[in-house]
CSV table of C-alpha atoms in Angstrom, one decimal:
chain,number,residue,atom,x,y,z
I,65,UNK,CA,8.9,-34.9,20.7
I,66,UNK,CA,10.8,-37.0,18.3
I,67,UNK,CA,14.2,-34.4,17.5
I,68,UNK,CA,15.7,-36.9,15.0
I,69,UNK,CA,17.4,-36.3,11.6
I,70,UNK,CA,19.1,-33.1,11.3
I,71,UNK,CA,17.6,-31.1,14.6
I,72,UNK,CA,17.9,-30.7,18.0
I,73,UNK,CA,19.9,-33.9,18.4
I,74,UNK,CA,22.8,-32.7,16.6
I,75,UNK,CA,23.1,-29.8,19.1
I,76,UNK,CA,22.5,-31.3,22.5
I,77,UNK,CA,25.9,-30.8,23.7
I,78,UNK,CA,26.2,-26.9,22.9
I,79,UNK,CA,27.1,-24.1,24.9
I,80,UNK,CA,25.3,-20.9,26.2
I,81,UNK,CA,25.1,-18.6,23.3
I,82,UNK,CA,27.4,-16.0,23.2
I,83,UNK,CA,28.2,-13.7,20.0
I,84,UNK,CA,31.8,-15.0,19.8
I,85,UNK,CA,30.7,-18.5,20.1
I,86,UNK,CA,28.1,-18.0,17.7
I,87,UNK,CA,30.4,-16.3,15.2
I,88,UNK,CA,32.7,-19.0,15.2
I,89,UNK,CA,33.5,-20.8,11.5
I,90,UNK,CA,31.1,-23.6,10.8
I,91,UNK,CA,31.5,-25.6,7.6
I,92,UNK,CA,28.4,-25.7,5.5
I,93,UNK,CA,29.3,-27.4,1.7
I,94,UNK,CA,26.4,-26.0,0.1
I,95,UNK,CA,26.3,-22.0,1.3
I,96,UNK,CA,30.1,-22.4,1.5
I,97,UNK,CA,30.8,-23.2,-2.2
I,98,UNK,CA,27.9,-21.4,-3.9
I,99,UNK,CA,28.7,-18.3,-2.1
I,100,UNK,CA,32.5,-19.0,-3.5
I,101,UNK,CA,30.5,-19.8,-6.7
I,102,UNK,CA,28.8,-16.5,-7.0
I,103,UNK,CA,31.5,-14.6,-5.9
I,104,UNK,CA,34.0,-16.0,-8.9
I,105,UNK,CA,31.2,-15.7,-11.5
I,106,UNK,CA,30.5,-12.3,-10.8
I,107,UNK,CA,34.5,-11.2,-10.4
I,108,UNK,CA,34.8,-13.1,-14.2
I,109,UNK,CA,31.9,-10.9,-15.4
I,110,UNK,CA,33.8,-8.1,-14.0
I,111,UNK,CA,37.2,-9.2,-15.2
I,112,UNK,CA,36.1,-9.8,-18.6
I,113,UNK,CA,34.2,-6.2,-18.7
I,114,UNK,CA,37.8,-4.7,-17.7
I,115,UNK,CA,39.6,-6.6,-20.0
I,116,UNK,CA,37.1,-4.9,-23.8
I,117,UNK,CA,38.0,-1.3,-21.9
I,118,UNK,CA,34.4,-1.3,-19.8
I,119,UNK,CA,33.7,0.1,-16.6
I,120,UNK,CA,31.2,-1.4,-13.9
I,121,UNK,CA,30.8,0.8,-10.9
I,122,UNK,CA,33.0,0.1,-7.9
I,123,UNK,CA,30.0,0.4,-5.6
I,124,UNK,CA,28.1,-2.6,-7.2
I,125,UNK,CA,30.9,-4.9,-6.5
I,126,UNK,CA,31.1,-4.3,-3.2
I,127,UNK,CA,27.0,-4.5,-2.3
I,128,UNK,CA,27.5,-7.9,-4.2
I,129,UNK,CA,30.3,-8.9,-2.3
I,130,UNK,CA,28.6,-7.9,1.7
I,131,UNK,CA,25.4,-9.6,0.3
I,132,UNK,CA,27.6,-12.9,0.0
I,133,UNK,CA,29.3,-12.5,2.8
I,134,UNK,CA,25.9,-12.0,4.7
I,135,UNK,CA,25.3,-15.1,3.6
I,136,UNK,CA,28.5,-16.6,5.0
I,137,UNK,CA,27.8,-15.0,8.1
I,138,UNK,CA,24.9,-16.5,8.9
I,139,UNK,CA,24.9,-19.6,7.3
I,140,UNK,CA,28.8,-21.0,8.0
I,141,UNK,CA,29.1,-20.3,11.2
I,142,UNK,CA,27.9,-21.6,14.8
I,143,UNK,CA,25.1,-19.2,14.1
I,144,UNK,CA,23.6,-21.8,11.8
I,145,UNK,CA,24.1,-24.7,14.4
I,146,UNK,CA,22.6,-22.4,17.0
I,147,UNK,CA,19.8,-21.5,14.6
I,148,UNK,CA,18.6,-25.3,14.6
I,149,UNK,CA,17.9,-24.6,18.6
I,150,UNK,CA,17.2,-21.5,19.9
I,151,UNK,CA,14.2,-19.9,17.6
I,152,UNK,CA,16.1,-16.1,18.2
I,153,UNK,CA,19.1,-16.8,16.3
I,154,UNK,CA,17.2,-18.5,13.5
I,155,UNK,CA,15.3,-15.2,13.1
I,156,UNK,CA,18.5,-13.6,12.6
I,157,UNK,CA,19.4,-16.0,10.2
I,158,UNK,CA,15.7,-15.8,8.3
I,159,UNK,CA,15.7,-12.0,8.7
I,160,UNK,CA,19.1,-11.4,7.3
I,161,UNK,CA,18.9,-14.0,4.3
I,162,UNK,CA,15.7,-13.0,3.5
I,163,UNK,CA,15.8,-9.5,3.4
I,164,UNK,CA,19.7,-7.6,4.1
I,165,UNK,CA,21.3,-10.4,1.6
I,166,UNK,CA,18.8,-9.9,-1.6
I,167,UNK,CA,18.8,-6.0,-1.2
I,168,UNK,CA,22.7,-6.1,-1.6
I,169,UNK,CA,22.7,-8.6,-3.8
I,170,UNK,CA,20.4,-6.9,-6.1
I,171,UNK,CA,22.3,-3.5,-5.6
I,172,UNK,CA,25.0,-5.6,-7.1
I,173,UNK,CA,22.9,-5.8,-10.5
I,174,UNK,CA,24.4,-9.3,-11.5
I,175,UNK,CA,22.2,-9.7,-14.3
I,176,UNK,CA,22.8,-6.6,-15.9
I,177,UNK,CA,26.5,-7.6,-15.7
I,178,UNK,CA,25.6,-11.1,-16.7
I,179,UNK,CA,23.7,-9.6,-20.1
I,180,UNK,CA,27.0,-7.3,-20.4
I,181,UNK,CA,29.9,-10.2,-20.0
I,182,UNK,CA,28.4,-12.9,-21.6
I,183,UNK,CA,29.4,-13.6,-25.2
I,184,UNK,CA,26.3,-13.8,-27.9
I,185,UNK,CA,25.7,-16.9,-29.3
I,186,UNK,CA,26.2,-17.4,-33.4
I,187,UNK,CA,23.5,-16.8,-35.5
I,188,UNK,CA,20.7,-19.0,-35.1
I,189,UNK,CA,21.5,-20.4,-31.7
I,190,UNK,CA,21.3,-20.2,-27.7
I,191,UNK,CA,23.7,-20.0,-25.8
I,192,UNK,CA,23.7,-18.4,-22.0
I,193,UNK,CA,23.1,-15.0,-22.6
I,194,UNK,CA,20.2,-15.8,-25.0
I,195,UNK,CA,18.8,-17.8,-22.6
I,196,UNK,CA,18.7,-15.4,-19.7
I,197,UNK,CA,17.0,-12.8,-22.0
I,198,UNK,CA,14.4,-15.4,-22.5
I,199,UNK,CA,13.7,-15.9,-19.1
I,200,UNK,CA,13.8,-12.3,-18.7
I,201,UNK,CA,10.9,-11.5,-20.7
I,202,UNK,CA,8.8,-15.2,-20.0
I,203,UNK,CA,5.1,-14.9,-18.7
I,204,UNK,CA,6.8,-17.0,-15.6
I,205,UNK,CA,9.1,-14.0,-14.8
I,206,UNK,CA,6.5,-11.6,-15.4
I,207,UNK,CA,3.9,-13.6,-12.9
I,208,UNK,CA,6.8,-14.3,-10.2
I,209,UNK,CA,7.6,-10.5,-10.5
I,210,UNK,CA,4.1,-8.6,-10.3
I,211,UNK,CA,2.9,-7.4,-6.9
I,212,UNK,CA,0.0,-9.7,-7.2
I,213,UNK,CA,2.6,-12.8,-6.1
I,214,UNK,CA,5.1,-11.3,-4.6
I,215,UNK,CA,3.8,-9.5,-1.4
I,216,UNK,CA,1.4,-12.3,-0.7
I,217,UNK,CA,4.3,-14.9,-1.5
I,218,UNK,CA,6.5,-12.6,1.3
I,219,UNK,CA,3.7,-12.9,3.9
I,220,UNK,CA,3.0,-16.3,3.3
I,221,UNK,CA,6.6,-17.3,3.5
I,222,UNK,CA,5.9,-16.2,7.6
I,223,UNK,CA,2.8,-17.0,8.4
I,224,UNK,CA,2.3,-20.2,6.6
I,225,UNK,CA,5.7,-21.8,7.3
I,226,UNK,CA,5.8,-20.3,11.1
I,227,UNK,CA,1.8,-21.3,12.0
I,228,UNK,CA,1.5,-24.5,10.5
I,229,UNK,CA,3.5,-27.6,11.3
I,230,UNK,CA,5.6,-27.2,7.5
I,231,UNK,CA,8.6,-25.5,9.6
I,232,UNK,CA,8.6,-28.5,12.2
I,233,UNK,CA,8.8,-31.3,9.1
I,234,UNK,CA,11.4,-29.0,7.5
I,235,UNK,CA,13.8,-29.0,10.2
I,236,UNK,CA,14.0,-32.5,10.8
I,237,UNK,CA,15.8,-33.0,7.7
I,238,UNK,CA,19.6,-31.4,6.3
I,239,UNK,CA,17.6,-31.0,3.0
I,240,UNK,CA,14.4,-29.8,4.6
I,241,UNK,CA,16.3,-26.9,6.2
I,242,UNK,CA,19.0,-26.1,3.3
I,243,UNK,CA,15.3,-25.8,1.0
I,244,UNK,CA,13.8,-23.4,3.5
I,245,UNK,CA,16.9,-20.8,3.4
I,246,UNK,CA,17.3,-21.2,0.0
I,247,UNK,CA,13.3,-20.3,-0.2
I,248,UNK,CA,13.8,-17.4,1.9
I,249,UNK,CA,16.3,-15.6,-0.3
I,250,UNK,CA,14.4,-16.1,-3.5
I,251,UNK,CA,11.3,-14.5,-1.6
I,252,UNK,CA,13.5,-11.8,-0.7
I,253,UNK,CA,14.4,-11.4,-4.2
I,254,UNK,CA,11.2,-11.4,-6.0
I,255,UNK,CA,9.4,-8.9,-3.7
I,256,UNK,CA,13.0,-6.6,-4.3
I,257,UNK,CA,13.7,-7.4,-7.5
I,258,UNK,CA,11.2,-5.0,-9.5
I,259,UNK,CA,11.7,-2.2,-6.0
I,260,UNK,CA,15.2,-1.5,-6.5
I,261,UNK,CA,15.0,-1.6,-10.2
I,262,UNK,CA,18.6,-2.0,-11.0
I,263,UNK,CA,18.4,-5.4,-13.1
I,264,UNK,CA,15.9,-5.6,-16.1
I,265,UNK,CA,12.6,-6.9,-15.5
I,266,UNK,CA,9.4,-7.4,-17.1
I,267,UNK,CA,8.0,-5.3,-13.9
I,268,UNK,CA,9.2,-2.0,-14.2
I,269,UNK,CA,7.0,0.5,-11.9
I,270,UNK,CA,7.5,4.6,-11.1
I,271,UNK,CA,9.3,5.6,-8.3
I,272,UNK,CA,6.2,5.9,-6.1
I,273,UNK,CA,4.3,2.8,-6.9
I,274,UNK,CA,7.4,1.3,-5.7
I,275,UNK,CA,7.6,2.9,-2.6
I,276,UNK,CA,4.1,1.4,-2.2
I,277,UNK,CA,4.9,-2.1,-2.7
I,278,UNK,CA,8.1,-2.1,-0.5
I,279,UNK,CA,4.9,-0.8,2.6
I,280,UNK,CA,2.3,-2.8,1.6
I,281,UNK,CA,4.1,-6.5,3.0
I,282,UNK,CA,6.3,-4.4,5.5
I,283,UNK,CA,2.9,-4.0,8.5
I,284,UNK,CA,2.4,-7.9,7.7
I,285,UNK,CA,6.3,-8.3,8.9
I,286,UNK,CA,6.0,-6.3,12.2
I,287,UNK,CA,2.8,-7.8,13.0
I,288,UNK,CA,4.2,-11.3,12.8
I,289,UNK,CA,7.0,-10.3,15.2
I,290,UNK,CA,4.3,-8.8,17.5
I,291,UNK,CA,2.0,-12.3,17.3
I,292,UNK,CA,5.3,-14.1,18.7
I,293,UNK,CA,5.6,-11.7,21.5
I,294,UNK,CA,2.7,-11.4,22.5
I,295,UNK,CA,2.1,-15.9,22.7
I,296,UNK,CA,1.5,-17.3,26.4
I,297,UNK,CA,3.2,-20.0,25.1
I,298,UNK,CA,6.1,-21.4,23.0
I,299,UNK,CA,4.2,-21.8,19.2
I,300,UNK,CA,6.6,-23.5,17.3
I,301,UNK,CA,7.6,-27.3,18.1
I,302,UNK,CA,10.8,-27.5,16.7
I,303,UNK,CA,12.1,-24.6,20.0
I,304,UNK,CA,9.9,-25.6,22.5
I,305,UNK,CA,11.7,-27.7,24.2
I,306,UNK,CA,15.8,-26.8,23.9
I,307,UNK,CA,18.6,-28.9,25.2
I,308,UNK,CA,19.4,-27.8,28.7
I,309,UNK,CA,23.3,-26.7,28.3
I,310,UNK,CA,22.1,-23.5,26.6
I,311,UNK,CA,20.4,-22.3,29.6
I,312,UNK,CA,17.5,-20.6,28.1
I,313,UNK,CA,13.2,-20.3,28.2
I,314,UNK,CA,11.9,-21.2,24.9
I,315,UNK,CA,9.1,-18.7,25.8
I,316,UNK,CA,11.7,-15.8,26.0
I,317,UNK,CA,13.8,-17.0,23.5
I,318,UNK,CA,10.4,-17.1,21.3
I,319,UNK,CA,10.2,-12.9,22.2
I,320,UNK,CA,13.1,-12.4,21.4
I,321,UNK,CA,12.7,-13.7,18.1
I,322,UNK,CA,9.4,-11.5,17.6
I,323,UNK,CA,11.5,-8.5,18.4
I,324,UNK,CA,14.0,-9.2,15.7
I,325,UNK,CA,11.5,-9.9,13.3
I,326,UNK,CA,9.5,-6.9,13.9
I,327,UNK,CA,12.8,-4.8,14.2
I,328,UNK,CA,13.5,-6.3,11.0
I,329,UNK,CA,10.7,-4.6,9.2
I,330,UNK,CA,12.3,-1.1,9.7
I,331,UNK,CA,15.5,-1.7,8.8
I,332,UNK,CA,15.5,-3.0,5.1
I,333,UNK,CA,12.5,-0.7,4.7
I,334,UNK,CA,15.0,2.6,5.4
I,335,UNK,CA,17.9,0.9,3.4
I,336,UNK,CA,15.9,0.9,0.1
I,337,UNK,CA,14.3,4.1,0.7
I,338,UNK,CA,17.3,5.8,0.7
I,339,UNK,CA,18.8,3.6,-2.6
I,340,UNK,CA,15.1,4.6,-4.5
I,341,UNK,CA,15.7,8.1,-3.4
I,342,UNK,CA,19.1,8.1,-4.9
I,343,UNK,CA,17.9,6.2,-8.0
I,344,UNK,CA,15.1,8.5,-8.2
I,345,UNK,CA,17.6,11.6,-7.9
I,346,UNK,CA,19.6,10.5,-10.9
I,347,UNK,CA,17.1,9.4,-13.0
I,348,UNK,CA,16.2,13.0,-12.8
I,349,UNK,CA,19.5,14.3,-13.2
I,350,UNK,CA,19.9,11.6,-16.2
I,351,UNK,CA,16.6,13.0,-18.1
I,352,UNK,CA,16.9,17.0,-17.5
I,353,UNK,CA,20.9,16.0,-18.9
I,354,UNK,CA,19.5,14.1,-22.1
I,355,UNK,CA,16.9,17.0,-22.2
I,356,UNK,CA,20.3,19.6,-22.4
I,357,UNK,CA,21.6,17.6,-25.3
I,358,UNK,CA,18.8,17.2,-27.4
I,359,UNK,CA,18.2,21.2,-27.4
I,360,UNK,CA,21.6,21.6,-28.1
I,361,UNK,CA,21.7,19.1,-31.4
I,362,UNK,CA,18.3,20.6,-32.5
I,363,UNK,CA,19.8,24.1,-31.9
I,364,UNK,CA,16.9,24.6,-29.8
I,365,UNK,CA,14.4,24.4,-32.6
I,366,UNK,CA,11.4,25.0,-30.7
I,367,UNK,CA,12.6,28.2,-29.2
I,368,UNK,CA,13.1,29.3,-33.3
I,369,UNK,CA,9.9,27.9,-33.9
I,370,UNK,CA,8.1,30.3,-31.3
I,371,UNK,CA,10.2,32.7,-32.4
I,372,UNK,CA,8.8,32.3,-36.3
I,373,UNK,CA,5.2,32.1,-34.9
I,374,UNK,CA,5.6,35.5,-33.2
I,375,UNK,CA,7.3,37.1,-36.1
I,376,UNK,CA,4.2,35.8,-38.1
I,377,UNK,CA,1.8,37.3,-35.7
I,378,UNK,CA,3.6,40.7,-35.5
I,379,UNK,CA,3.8,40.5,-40.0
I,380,UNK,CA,-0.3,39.9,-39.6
I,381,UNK,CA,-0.4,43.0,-37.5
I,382,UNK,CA,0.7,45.1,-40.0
């Protein structure tokens, strides 16, 4: 097998994995400075809410902020240099970029702040903010949003890159594998995007429906983790054969990766039950409160009005 370009021959020489090793600080330009990128545009968008007297909740800026550094985590350190050889730490990597990064990320609700800092444009022009509401309500977003694409575009992403020879021809290039990740985390945050329900979207379901959608691609997940424990033999290319310093069987290396994955289908699935269950909760809270107000403005006016009816009844009476 032919491990040119950006694979296994870049990592010949590396240790046995250990966590500490693996955790170590690898430079990466492009998650390295657009993770720095995202993190200064959204502490501007915070800044400049501060600045006019607004408030953006505390706990957005810090599921932002992990979801970056998730990103760091996996993707600027030895983990990612370790992920181009041993098939169980690129699961990590996949798992964690395509499903723990975009729920924090979205919990983060940058566009909302984006809609909220950004200046409008003068009359009769585009700027930024104009633009993003376009996008906002396009037919593309509402296609790239509805159920329809996303869950099969999440089950795709697994078993059409990991069963056909498309993960092989990405790894062999810097490009190739920088695409993939990057492909990963938008999956992860089109199938979240209209769950959590933070940002505006074009796809807005009830609380249930998206309960629904966040188990309908989950089973697909777990089942794909199972497939790669249960195979005789090493089924991607790209791990089968790894450089001997790290000491490991491809074939176990290849279960361990199933396990994450199917691990990986519980975990995100409990962390956004519990945010739609508190999002649920307030949006309760939030209605029975605007409920409370509009009795009081109207002086409860249909309590007088059943009053009236039954002081009409009673006048008929006599």
């Amino acid at each position: 097998m032919d491990h040119s370009g950006h694979g296994m021959d870049m990592h010949m020489d590396l240790p046995p994995f250990t966590l500490g090793r693996g955790l170590e600080f690898s430079f990466d330009a492009f998650f390295l400075f657009g993770s720095l990128l995202g993190l200064a545009l959204y502490g501007w968008g915070v800044l400049r809410l501060r600045r006019r007297g607004d408030s953006w909740p505390l706990g957005r800026t810090i599921a932002f902020t992990l979801g970056v550094l998730t990103v760091l985590l996996v993707m600027c350190t030895k983990l990612n240099d370790y992920g181009m050889v041993m098939f169980s730490v690129h699961m990590v990597q996949h798992m964690v970029i395509s499903m723990i990064t975009p729920i924090l990320v979205l919990l983060g609700a940058p566009v909302t702040l984006a809609l909220r800092a950004l200046p409008p444009a003068a009359r009769g022009r585009k700027g930024p903010r104009e633009l993003l509401l376009a996008l906002l309500h396009s037919r593309y977003m509402r296609v790239i949003t509805h159920p329809a694409f996303t869950i099969p575009m999440f089950i795709a992403s697994l078993y059409a890159l990991y069963f056909t020879p498309l993960f092989d021809f990405l790894m062999e290039s810097r490009a190739g594998h920088i695409s993939m990740m990057v492909h990963f985390f938008a999956v992860g945050m089109i199938f979240f995007w209209p769950i959590m329900g933070i940002d505006p979207g074009p796809h807005r379901p009830g609380y249930v429906m998206r309960m629904l959608e966040l188990f309908a691609g989950m089973p697909f997940h777990a089942f794909f983790g199972i497939a790669l424990m249960m195979a005789s033999q090493p089924m991607i290319k790209t791990y089968a054969n790894p450089p001997a310093s790290l000491g490991i069987d491809p074939l176990l290396d290849q279960q361990w990766g199933g396990g994450i994955a199917w691990a990986f289908s519980e975990i995100p699935s409990v962390l956004v039950l519990i945010a739609l269950i508190y999002q649920w909760y307030h949006s309760e809270q939030r209605a029975a409160k605007r409920s409370d107000r509009a009795a009081d403005r109207n002086g409860d006016q249909e309590l007088e009005a059943y009053n009236a009816y039954l002081a009409s009844l009673q006048a008929r009476g006599q």
